[in-house]
Coordinates of C-alpha atoms in Angstrom, one line a residue:
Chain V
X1 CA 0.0 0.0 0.0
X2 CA 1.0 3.2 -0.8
X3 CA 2.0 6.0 1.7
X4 CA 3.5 9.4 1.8
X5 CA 4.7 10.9 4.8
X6 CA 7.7 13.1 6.3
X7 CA 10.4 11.5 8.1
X8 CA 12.7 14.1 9.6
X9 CA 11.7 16.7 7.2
X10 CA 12.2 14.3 4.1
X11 CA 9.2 13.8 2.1
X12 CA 8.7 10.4 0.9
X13 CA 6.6 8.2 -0.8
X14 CA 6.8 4.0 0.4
X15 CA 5.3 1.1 -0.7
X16 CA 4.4 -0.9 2.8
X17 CA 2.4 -3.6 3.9
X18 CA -0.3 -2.6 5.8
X19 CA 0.8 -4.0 9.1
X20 CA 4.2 -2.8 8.8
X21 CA 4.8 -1.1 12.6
X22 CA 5.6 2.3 12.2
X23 CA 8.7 1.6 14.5
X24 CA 9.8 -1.1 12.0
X25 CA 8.7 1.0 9.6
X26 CA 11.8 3.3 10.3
X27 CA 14.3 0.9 11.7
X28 CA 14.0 -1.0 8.5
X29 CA 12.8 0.2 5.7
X30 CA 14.6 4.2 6.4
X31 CA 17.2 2.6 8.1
X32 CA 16.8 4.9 11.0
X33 CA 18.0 2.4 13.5
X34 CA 17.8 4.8 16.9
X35 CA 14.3 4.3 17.0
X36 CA 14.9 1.3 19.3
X37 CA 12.2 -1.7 19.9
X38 CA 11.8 -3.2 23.7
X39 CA 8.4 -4.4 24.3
X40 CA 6.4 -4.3 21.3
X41 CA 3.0 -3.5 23.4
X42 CA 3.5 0.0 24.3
X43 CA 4.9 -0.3 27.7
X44 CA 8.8 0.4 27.5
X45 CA 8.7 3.9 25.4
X46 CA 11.8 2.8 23.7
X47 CA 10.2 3.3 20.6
X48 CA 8.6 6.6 21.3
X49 CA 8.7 9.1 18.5
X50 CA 7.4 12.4 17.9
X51 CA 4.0 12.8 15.2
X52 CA 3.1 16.0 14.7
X53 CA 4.3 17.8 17.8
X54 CA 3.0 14.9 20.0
X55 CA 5.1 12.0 21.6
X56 CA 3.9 8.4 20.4
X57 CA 4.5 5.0 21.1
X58 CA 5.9 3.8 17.1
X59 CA 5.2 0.4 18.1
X60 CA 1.5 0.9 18.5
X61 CA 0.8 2.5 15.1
X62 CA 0.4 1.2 11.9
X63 CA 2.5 3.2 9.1
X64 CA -0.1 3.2 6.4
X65 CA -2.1 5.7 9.5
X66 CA 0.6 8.6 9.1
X67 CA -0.3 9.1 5.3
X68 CA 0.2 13.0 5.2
X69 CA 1.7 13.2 8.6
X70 CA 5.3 14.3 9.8
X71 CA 7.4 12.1 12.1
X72 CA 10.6 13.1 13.7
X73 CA 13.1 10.4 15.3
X74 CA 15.9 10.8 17.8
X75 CA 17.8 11.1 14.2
X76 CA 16.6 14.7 13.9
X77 CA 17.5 16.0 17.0
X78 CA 21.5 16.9 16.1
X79 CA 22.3 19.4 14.2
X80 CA 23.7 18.9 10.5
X81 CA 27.5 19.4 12.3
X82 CA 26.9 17.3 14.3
X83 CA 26.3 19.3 17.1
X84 CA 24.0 17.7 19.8
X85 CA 20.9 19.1 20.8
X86 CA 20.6 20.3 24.4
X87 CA 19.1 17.6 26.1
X88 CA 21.6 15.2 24.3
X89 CA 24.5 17.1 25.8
X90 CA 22.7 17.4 29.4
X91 CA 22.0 13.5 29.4
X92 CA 25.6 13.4 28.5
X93 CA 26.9 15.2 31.1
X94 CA 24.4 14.6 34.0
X95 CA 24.7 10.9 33.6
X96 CA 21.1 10.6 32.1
X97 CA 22.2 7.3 29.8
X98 CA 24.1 4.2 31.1
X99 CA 23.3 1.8 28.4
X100 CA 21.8 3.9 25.8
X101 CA 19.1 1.3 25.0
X102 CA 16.0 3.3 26.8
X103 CA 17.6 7.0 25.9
X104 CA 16.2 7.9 22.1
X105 CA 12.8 7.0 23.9
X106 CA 13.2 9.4 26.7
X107 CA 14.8 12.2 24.4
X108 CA 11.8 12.0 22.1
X109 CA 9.2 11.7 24.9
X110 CA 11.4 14.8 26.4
X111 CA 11.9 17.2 23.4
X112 CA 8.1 17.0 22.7
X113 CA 6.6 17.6 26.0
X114 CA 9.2 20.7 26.3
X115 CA 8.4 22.3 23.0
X116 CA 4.9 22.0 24.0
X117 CA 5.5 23.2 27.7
X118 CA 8.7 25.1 28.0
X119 CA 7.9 25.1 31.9
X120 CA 7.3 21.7 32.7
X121 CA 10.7 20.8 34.6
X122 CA 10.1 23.4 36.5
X123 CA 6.6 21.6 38.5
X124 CA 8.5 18.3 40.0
X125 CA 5.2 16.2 39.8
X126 CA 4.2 16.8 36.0
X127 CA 8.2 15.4 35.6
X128 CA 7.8 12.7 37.2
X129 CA 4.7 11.8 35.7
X130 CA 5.9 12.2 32.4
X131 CA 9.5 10.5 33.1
X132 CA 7.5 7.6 34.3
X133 CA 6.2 7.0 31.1
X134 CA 9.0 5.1 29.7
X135 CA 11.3 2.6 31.3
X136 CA 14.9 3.0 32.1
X137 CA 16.7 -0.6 33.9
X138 CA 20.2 0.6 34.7
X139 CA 20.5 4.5 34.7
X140 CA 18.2 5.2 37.6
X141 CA 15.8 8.6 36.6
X142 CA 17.8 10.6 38.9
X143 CA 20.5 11.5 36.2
X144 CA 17.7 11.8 33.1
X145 CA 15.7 14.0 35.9
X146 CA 18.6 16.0 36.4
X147 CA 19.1 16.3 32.6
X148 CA 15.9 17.8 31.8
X149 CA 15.9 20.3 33.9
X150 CA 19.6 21.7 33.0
X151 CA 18.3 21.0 29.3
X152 CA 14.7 23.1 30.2
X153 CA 16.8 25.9 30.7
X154 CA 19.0 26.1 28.3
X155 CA 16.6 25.7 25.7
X156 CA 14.5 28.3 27.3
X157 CA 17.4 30.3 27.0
X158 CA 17.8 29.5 23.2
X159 CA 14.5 30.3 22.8
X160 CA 14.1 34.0 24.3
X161 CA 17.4 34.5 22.5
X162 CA 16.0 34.3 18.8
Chain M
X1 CA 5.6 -9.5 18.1
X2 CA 4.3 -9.0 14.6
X3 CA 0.8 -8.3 13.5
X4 CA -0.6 -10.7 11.3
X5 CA -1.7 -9.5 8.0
X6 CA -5.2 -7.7 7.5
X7 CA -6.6 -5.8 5.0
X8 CA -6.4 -1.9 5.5
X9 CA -9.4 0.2 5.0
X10 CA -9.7 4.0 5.5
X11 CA -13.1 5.9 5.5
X12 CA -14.2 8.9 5.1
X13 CA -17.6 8.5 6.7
X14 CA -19.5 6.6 9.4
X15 CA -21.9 5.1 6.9
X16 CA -18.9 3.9 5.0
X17 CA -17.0 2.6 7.6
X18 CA -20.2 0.3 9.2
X19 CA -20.8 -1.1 5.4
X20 CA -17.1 -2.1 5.9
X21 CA -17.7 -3.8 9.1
X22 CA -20.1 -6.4 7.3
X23 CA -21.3 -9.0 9.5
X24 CA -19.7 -11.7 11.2
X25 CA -17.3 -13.4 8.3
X26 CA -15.7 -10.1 7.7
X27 CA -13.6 -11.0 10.9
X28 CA -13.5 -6.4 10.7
X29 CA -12.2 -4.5 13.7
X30 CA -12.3 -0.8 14.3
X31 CA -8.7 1.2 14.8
X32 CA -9.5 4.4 16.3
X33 CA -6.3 5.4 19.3
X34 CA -5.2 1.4 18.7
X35 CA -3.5 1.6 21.9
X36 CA -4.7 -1.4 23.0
X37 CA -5.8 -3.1 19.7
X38 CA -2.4 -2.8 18.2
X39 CA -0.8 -4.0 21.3
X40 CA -3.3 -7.6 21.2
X41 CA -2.4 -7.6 17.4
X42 CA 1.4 -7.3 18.2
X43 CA 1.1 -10.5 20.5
X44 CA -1.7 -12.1 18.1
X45 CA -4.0 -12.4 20.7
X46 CA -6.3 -10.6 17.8
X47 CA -5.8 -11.7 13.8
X48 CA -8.6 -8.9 12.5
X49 CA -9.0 -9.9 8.6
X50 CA -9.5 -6.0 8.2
X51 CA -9.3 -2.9 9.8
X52 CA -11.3 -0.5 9.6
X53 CA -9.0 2.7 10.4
X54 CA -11.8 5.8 11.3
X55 CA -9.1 8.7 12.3
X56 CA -10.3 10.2 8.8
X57 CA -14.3 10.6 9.8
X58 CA -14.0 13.9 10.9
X59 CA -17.4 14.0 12.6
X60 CA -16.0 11.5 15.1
X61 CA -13.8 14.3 16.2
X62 CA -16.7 16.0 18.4
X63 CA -16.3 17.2 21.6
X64 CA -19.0 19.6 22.6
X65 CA -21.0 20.5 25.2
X66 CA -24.9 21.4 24.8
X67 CA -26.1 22.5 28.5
X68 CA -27.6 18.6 29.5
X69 CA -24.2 16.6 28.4
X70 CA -20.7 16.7 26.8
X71 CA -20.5 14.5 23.4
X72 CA -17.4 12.4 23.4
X73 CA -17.1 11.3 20.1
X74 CA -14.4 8.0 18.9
X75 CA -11.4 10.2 17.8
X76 CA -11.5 12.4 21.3
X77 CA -8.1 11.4 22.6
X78 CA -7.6 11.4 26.3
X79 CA -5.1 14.1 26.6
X80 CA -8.0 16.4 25.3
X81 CA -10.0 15.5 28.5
X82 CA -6.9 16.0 30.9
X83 CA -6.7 19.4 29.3
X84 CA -10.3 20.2 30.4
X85 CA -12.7 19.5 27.8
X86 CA -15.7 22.0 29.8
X87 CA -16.3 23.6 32.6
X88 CA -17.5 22.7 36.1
X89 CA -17.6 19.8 38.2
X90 CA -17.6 17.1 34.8
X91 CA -14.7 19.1 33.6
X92 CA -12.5 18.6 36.6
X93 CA -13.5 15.3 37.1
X94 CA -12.7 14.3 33.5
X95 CA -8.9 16.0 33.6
X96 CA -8.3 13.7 37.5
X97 CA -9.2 10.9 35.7
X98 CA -7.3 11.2 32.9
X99 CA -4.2 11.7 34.5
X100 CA -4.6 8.0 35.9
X101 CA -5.3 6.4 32.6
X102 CA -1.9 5.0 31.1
X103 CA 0.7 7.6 30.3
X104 CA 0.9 10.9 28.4
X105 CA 2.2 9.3 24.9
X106 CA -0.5 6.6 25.5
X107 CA -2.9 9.4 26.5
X108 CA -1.8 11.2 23.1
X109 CA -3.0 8.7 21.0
X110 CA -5.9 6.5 23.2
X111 CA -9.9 7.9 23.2
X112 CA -12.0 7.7 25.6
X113 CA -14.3 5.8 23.3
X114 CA -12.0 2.8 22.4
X115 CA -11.3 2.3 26.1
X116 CA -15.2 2.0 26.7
X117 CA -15.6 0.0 23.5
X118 CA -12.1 -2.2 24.9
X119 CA -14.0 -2.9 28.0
X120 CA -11.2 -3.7 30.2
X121 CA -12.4 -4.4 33.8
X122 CA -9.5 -2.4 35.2
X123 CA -10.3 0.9 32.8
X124 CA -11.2 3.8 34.5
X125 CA -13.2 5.1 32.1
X126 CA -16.0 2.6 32.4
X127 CA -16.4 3.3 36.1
X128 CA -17.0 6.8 35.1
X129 CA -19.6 6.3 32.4
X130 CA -21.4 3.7 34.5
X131 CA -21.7 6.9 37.5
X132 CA -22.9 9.1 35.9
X133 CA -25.4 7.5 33.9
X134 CA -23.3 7.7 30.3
X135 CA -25.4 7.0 27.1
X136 CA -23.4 4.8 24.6
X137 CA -24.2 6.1 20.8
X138 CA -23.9 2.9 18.4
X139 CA -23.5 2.8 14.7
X140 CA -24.5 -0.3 12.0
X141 CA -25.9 -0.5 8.5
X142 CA -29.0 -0.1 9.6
X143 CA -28.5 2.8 11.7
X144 CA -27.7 4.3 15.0
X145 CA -28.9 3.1 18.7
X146 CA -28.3 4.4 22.2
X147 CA -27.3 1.7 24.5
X148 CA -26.9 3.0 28.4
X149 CA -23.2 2.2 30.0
X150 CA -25.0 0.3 32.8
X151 CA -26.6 -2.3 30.4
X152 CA -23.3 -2.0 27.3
X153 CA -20.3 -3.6 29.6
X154 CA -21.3 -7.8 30.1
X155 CA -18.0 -8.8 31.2
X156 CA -14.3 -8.5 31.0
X157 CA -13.5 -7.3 27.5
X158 CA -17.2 -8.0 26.5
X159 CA -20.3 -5.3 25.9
X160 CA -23.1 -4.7 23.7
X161 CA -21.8 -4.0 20.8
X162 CA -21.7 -6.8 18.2
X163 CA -19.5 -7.2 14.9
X164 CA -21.1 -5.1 12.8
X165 CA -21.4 -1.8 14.6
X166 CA -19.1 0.2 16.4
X167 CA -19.3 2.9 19.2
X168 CA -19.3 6.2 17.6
X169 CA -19.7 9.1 20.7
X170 CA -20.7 8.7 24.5
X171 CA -23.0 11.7 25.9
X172 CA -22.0 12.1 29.7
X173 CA -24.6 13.9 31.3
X174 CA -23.6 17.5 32.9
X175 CA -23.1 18.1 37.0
X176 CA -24.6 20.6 38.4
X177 CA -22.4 23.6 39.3
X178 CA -22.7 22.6 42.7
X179 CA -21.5 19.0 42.7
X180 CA -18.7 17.8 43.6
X181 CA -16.2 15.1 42.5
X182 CA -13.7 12.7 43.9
X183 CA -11.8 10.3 42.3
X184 CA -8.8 7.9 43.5
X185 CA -7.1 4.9 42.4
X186 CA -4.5 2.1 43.7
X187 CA -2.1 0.9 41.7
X188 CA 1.6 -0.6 41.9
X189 CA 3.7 1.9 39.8
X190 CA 2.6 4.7 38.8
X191 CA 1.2 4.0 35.0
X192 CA 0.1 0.5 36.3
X193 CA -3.4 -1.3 35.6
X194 CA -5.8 0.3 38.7
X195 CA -6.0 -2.4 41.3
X196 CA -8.9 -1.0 42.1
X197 CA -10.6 2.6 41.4
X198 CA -13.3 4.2 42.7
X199 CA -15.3 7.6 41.3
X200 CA -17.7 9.5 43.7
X201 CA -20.1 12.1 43.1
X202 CA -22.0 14.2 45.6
X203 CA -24.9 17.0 46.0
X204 CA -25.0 18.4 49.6
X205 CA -27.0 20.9 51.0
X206 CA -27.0 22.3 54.2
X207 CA -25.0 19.2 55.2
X208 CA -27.2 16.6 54.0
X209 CA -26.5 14.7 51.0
X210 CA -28.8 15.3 48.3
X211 CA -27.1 13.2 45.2
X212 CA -24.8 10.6 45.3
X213 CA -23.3 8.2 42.3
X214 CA -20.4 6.0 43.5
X215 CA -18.7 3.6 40.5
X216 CA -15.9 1.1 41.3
X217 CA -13.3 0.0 38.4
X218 CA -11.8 -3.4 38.5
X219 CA -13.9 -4.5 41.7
X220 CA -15.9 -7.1 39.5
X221 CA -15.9 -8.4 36.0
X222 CA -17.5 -4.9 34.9
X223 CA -17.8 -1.5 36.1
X224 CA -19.6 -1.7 39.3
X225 CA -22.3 1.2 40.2
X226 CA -22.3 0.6 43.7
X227 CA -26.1 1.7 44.2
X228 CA -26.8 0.2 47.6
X229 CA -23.8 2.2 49.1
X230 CA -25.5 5.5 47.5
X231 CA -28.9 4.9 49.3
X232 CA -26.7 4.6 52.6
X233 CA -26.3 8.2 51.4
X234 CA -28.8 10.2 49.7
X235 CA -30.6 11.5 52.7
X236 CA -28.3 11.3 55.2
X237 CA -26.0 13.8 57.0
X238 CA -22.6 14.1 55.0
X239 CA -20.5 13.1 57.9
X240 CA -17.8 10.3 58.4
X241 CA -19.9 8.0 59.8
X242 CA -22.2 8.2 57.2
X243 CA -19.4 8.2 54.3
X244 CA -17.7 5.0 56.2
X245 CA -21.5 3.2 56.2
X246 CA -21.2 3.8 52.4
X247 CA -18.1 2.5 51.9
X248 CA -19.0 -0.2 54.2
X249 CA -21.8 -1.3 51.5
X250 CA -19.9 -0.4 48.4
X251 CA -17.3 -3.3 49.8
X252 CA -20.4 -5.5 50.0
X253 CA -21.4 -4.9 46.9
X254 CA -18.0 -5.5 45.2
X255 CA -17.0 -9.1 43.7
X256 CA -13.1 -9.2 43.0
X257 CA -11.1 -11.9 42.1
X258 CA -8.0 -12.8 43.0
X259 CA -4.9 -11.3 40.8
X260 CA -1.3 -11.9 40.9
X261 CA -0.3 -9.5 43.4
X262 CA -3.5 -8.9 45.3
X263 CA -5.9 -11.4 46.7
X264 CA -10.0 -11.0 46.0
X265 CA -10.0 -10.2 50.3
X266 CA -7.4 -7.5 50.0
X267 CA -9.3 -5.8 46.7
X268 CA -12.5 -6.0 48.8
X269 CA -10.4 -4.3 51.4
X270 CA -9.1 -1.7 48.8
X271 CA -12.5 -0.9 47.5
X272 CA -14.1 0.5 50.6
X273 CA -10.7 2.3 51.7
X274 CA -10.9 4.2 47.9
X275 CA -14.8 4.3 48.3
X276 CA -14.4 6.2 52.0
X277 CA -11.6 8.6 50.4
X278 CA -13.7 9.4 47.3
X279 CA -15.9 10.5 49.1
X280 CA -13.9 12.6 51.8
X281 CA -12.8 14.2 48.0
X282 CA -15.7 14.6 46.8
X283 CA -17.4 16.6 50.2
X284 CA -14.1 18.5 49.7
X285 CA -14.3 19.3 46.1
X286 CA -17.8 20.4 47.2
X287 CA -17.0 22.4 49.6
X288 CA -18.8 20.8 52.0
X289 CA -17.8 20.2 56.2
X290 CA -17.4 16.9 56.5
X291 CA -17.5 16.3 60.5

């Protein structure tokens, strides 16, 4: 079945079947291989994704259902140098990763909720809430706690800049 | 972890999409949030020969409050609710709620709708539509009917609704200004299955109460509208005693099973502890004394 859609601001047009996962989708038919599968049933968030400003479980969506949508992976978040995106370098240095498998989850599930609240790290509760929505099994959500709020800021900061 | 294959359908309509339903052979299911269908399909527990995929009927979209009810129509995700979907007493009891159904990326994509339609014992939702009296709106070939949430959910992941019709809006009826709500919920982790829920809904004046609804989810194989503990209520002075009597009953009146990592003894347990603090919340929400 025929689908266009936007991955990472590339506009594409894919032949898939219609149960292709729009996690496998990405991992392997764009070869976009950070999008990482845990569970398969929408419990781990390893998979999460962003779809039109909103994080999503990829696992739990069919890609044939994001005809004319736009999806951004963990992929997008660098810039084309290179350079990592704020919450990348605050997981880096606040010790928000440990294995790596669980992070492109939590970055995506991160970056959405603070481009759609810029003040959320700042109310302890709504973090926790939302950090608790994926699973991390080695880092502890201290360090990626710790990490979002440095991050908040800075990309605050960025914002009121330009 | 793969879905078996199906055949992919995408309609524009709801007369469209109930001619693609068919009757029993079609083996059709509808994929509205899919947070839960997509996750059975994963494991194969559900092999649906088609899907019927209704996030392009824009009419379904409807969220829209007339005075007597709010209309919830299938593509209302839950996130829309926790963001307060109207005003007053319904409104705030609608965001609580919300904010104890699954997690925010779950709660991105999930409607209020497909949970009801799911019919999972544990759902909140269903406790919720079973207090306050929800009206069910079903579509099919031959037309629409209106099925009430006490006499749509049969059983664990069982309801009214046969093959060939689907669950298009729910109407939950408006609360008075004056109402007030309560609504708590145990659970292991904090985006865990409810162990056991419980909704309340009061009217008090001058210290008596004059209206009380009181829903318990995951307390037996559907949601329970604990009715005997509300006529311990409606009447009687809004005090402790009177809220423990209540809560006394509703425990009565619940039929748990036993689960993994609670016994049917300690649910019954749970149910009038959540019961007595719903209550307490909902005399506070109202503004109420509660000696």
């Amino acid at each position: 079945m025929r689908v266009t859609l936007t991955v990472n601001g590339e506009a594409r047009t894919w032949d898939v079947e219609p149960r292709r996962t729009l996690a496998d989708f990405l991992r392997e038919d764009c070869a976009l291989t950070g999008t990482h599968l845990g569970c398969e049933h929408g419990v781990c968030g390893a998979c999460t994704v962003i779809l039109g400003g909103a994080a999503v479980r990829s696992c739990l969506m069919f890609t044939v259902q994001c005809e004319g949508k736009a999806i951004r992976t963990v992929e997008s978040l660098a810039d084309s140098e290179g350079g990592l995106h704020p919450l990348q370098a605050a997981f880096a240095r606040e010790h928000g990763l440990q294995c790596g498998f669980c992070t492109p989850g939590f970055l995506m599930l991160v970056v959405a909720a603070l481009e759609d609240d810029p003040e959320l790290a700042e109310d302890g509760g709504r973090l926790g809430e939302l950090l608790s929505s994926n699973l991390c099994r080695c880092t502890g959500y201290e360090g990626i706690r710790r990490a979002v709020v440095a991050a908040a800021g800075e990309m605050k900061a960025r914002t009121e800049e330009t | 972890m793969k879905p078996a294959p199906f055949e992919y359908k995408r309609p524009q309509t709801v007369e469209e999409a109930v001619a693609l339903l068919g009757d029993d052979g079609a083996r059709a299911r509808v994929l509205a949030g899919g947070q839960s269908l997509v996750a059975e399909m994963n494991y194969r527990r559900a092999r649906p020969a088609r899907i019927v995929d209704i996030n392009a009927i824009a009419a379904l979209e409807v969220i829209e409050a007339d005075g007597e009810s709010l209309r919830v129509g299938a593509l209302v995700r839950h996130v829309q609710l926790e963001r307060g979907a109207t005003d007053g007493p319904l409104g705030r009891l609608l965001t609580r709620v919300s904010r104890h159904v699954a997690h925010p990326p779950i709660r991105n994509r999930g409607t209020m709708v497909g949970s009801l339609a799911y019919a999972h014992p544990a759902a909140e939702w269903g406790a919720v539509a079973v207090a306050l009296g929800a009206e069910l709106r079903l579509a099919s070939v031959g037309g629409t009917r209106v099925v009430a949430a006490e006499d749509f959910f049969r059983g664990p992941f069982v309801t009214d609704c046969g093959p060939a019709e689907f669950v298009i809006e729910v109407r939950l009826p408006a609360l008075g200004a004056d109402m007030g709500v309560g609504f708590v919920e145990l659970r292991r982790t904090h985006s865990s299955f409810a162990m056991v829920a419980a909704v309340a809904v009061l009217g008090i004046a001058d210290g008596r109460v004059t209206d009380a609804r009181i829903a318990l989810a995951n307390a037996s194989s559907r949601p329970l509208r604990v009715e005997t503990a509300e006529a311990v209520l409606v009447g009687a002075c809004a005090t402790s005693a009177s809220f423990a009597a209540a809560a006394a009953a509703a425990a009565a009146q619940a039929d748990p099973v036993s689960e993994p990592h609670a016994s049917a003894d300690y649910r019954r347990h749970a149910a009038e502890v959540l019961v007595l603090r719903a209550l307490a919340a909902a005399a506070a929400d109202v503004g109420a004394a509660c000696a």
